[in-house]
Coordinates of C-alpha atoms in Angstrom, one line a residue:
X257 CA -193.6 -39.0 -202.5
X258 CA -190.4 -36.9 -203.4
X259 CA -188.6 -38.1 -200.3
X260 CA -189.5 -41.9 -201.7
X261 CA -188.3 -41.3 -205.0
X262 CA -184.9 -39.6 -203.4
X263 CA -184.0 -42.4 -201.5
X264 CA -184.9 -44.8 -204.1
X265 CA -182.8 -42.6 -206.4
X266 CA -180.0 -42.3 -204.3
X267 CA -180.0 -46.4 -203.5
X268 CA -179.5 -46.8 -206.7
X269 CA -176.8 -44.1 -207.5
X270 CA -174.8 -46.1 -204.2
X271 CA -175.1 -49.6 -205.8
X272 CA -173.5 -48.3 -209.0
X273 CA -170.7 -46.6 -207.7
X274 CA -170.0 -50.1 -205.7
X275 CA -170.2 -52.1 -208.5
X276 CA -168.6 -50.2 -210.9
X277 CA -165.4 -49.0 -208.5
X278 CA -165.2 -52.3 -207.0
X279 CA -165.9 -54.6 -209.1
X280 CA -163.9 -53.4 -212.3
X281 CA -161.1 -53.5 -209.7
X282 CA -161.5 -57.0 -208.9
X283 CA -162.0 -58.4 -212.5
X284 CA -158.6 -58.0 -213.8
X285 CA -155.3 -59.7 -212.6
X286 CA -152.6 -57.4 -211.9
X287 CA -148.7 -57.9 -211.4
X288 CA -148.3 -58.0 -207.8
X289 CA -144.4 -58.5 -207.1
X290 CA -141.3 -59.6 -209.3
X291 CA -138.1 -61.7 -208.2
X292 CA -135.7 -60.2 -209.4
X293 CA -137.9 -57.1 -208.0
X294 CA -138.2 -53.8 -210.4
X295 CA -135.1 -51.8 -210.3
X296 CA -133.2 -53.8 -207.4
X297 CA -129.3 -54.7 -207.9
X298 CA -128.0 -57.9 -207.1
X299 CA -124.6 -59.1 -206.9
X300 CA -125.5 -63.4 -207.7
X301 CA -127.5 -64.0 -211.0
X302 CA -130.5 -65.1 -211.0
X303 CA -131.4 -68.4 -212.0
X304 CA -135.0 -67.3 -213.8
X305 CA -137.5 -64.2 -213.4
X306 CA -140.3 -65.2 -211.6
X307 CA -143.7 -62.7 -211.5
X308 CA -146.4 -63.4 -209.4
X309 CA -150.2 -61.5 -210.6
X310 CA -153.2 -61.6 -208.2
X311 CA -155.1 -63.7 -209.9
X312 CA -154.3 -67.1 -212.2
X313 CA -153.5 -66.4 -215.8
X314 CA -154.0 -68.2 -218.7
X315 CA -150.9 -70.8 -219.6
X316 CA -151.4 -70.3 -223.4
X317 CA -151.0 -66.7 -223.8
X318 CA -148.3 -66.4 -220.8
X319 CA -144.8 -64.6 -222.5
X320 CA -141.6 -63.2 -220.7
X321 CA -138.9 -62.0 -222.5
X322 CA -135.6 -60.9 -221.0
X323 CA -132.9 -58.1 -222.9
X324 CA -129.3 -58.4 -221.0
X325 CA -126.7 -55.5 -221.1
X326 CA -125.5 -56.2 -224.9
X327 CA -129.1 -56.3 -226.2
X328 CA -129.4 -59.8 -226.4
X329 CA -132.1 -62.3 -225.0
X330 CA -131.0 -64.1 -221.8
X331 CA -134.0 -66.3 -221.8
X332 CA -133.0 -70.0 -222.0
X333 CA -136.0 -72.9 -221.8
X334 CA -139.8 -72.5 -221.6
X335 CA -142.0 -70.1 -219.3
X336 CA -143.6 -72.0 -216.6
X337 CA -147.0 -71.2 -214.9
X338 CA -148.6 -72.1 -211.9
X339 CA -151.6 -70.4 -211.3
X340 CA -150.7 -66.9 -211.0
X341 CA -146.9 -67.0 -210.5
X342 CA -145.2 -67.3 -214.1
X343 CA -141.3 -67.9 -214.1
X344 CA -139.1 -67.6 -216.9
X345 CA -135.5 -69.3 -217.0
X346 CA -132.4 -66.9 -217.4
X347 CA -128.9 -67.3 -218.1
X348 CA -127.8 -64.3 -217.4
X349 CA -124.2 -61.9 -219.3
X350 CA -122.5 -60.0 -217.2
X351 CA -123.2 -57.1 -214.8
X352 CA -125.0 -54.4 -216.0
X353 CA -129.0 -53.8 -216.8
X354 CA -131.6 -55.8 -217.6
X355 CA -135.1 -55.7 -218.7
X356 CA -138.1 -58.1 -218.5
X357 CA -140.9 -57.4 -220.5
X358 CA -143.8 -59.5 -219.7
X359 CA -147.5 -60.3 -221.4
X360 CA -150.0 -62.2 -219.8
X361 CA -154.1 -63.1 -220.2
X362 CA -156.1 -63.6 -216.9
X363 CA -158.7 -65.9 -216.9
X364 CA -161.2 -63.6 -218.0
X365 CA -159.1 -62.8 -221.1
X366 CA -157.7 -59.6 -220.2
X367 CA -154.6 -58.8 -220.9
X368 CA -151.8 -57.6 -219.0
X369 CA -148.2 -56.2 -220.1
X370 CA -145.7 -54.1 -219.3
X371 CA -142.1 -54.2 -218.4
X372 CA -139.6 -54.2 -215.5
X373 CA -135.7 -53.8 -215.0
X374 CA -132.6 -55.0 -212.7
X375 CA -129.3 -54.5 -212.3
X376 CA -126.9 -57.3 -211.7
X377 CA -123.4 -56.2 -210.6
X378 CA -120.4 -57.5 -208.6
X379 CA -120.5 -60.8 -210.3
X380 CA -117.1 -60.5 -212.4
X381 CA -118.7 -60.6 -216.0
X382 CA -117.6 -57.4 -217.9
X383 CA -120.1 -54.7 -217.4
X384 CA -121.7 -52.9 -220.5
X385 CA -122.3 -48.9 -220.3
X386 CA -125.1 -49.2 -223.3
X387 CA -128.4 -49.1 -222.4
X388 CA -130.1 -52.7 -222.9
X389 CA -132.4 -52.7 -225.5
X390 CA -136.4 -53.0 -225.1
X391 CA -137.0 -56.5 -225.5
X392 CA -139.6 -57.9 -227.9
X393 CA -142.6 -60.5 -227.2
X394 CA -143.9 -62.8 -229.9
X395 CA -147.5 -62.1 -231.4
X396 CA -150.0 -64.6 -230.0
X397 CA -153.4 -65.4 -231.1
X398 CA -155.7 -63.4 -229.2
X399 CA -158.3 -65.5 -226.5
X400 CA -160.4 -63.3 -227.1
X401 CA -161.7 -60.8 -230.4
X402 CA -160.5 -57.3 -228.8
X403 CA -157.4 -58.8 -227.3
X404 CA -154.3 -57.2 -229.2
X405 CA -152.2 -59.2 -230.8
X406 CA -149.4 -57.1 -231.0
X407 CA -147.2 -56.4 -228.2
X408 CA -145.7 -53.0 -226.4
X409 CA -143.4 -53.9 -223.5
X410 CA -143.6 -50.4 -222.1
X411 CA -147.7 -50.4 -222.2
X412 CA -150.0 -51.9 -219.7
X413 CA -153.3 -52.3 -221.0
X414 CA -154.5 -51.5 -217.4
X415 CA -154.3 -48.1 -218.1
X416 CA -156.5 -48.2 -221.1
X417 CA -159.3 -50.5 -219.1
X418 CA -159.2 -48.1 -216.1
X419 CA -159.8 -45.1 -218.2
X420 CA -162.3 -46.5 -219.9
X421 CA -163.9 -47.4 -216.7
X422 CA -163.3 -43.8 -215.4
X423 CA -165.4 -42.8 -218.2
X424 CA -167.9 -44.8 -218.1
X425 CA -168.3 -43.7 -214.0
X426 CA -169.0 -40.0 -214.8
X427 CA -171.3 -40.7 -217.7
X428 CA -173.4 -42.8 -215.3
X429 CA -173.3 -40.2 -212.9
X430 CA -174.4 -37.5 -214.9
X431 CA -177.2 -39.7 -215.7
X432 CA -177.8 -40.5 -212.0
X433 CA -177.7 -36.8 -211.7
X434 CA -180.1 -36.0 -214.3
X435 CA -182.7 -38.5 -213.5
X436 CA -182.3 -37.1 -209.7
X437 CA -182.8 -33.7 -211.0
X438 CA -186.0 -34.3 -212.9
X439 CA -187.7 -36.5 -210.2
X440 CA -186.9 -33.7 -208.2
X441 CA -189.0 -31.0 -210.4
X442 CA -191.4 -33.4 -211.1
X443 CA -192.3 -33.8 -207.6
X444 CA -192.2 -29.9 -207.0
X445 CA -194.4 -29.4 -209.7
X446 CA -196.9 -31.7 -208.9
X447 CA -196.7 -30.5 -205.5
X448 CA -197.4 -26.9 -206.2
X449 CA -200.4 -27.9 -208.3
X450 CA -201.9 -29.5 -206.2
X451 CA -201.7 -26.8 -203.5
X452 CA -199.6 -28.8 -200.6

């Protein structure tokens, strides 16, 4: 009887931990690459900012906005989206740094910011030594009720769904744990009472 009740125990402590480290990995999209990439220098401007997530995103909620070297938006004409590769039309100022803040809502309505930079340099436009300022996203209407409206470009709300998922892990473990423990004394108990 206590070996039963381990194994079942322990079956069920394994399909957790799969569910809940894979498949809390696999629900959310993620920014996979960036053209410009992050922190590369070119010497030709780009023509747009193109970022590719692994998974689609939603067209509605899609935002990129692009800061040059004097502070200014470079953006010029709409974001586009196809699937999960969103690109965003630049004109670009001069050498010097850039930064692309992005916001986007997979399908499952969970969404995904943060921000990226490049240097452009070599192309002849006069170069300006201030730092570029953070660029800004407009508010959107959320898809869904505990999607922010309001938007950080330096924060990817990643961070705040894998934590949360951390914590979630050890609470179910301790409970795993304690179940496991119980059955466990249980079994002795009823063992020694019974004499075998």
């Amino acid at each position: 009887m206590p070996r039963i009740l381990f194994v079942a125990a322990a079956t069920v402590l394994a399909s957790l931990l799969l569910v809940l480290s894979g498949g809390t990995a696999l629900a959310h999209t993620g920014l996979q690459s960036s053209t410009p990439a992050d922190g590369e220098t070119l010497t030709a401007a780009p023509g747009a900012v193109t970022l590719t997530f692994s998974s689609a995103v939603a067209s509605e909620f899609a935002q990129i906005a692009v800061t040059g070297p004097d502070g200014e938006s470079v953006t010029s004409g709409e974001v586009t989206i196809d699937g999960a590769v969103v690109s965003q039309p630049v004109s670009t100022r001069g050498d010097g740094a850039y930064v692309v803040a992005y916001r986007v809502v997979s399908d499952d309505g969970h969404p995904v910011s943060g921000q990226l930079t490049f240097t452009l340099t070599g192309t002849g436009g006069a170069a300006t030594e201030s730092a570029p300022a953070e660029p800004t996203l407009a508010n959107t209407p959320a898809p869904t009720p505990d999607t922010e409206t309001a938007v950080s470009p330096a924060a990817d709300s990643d961070t705040d769904s894998d934590a949360g998922s951390s914590w979630g892990l050890w609470v179910l473990l301790a409970a795993v744990a304690v179940v496991l423990v119980a059955g466990t004394w249980l079994a002795l108990r009823r063992r020694s009472s019974t004499g075998g």
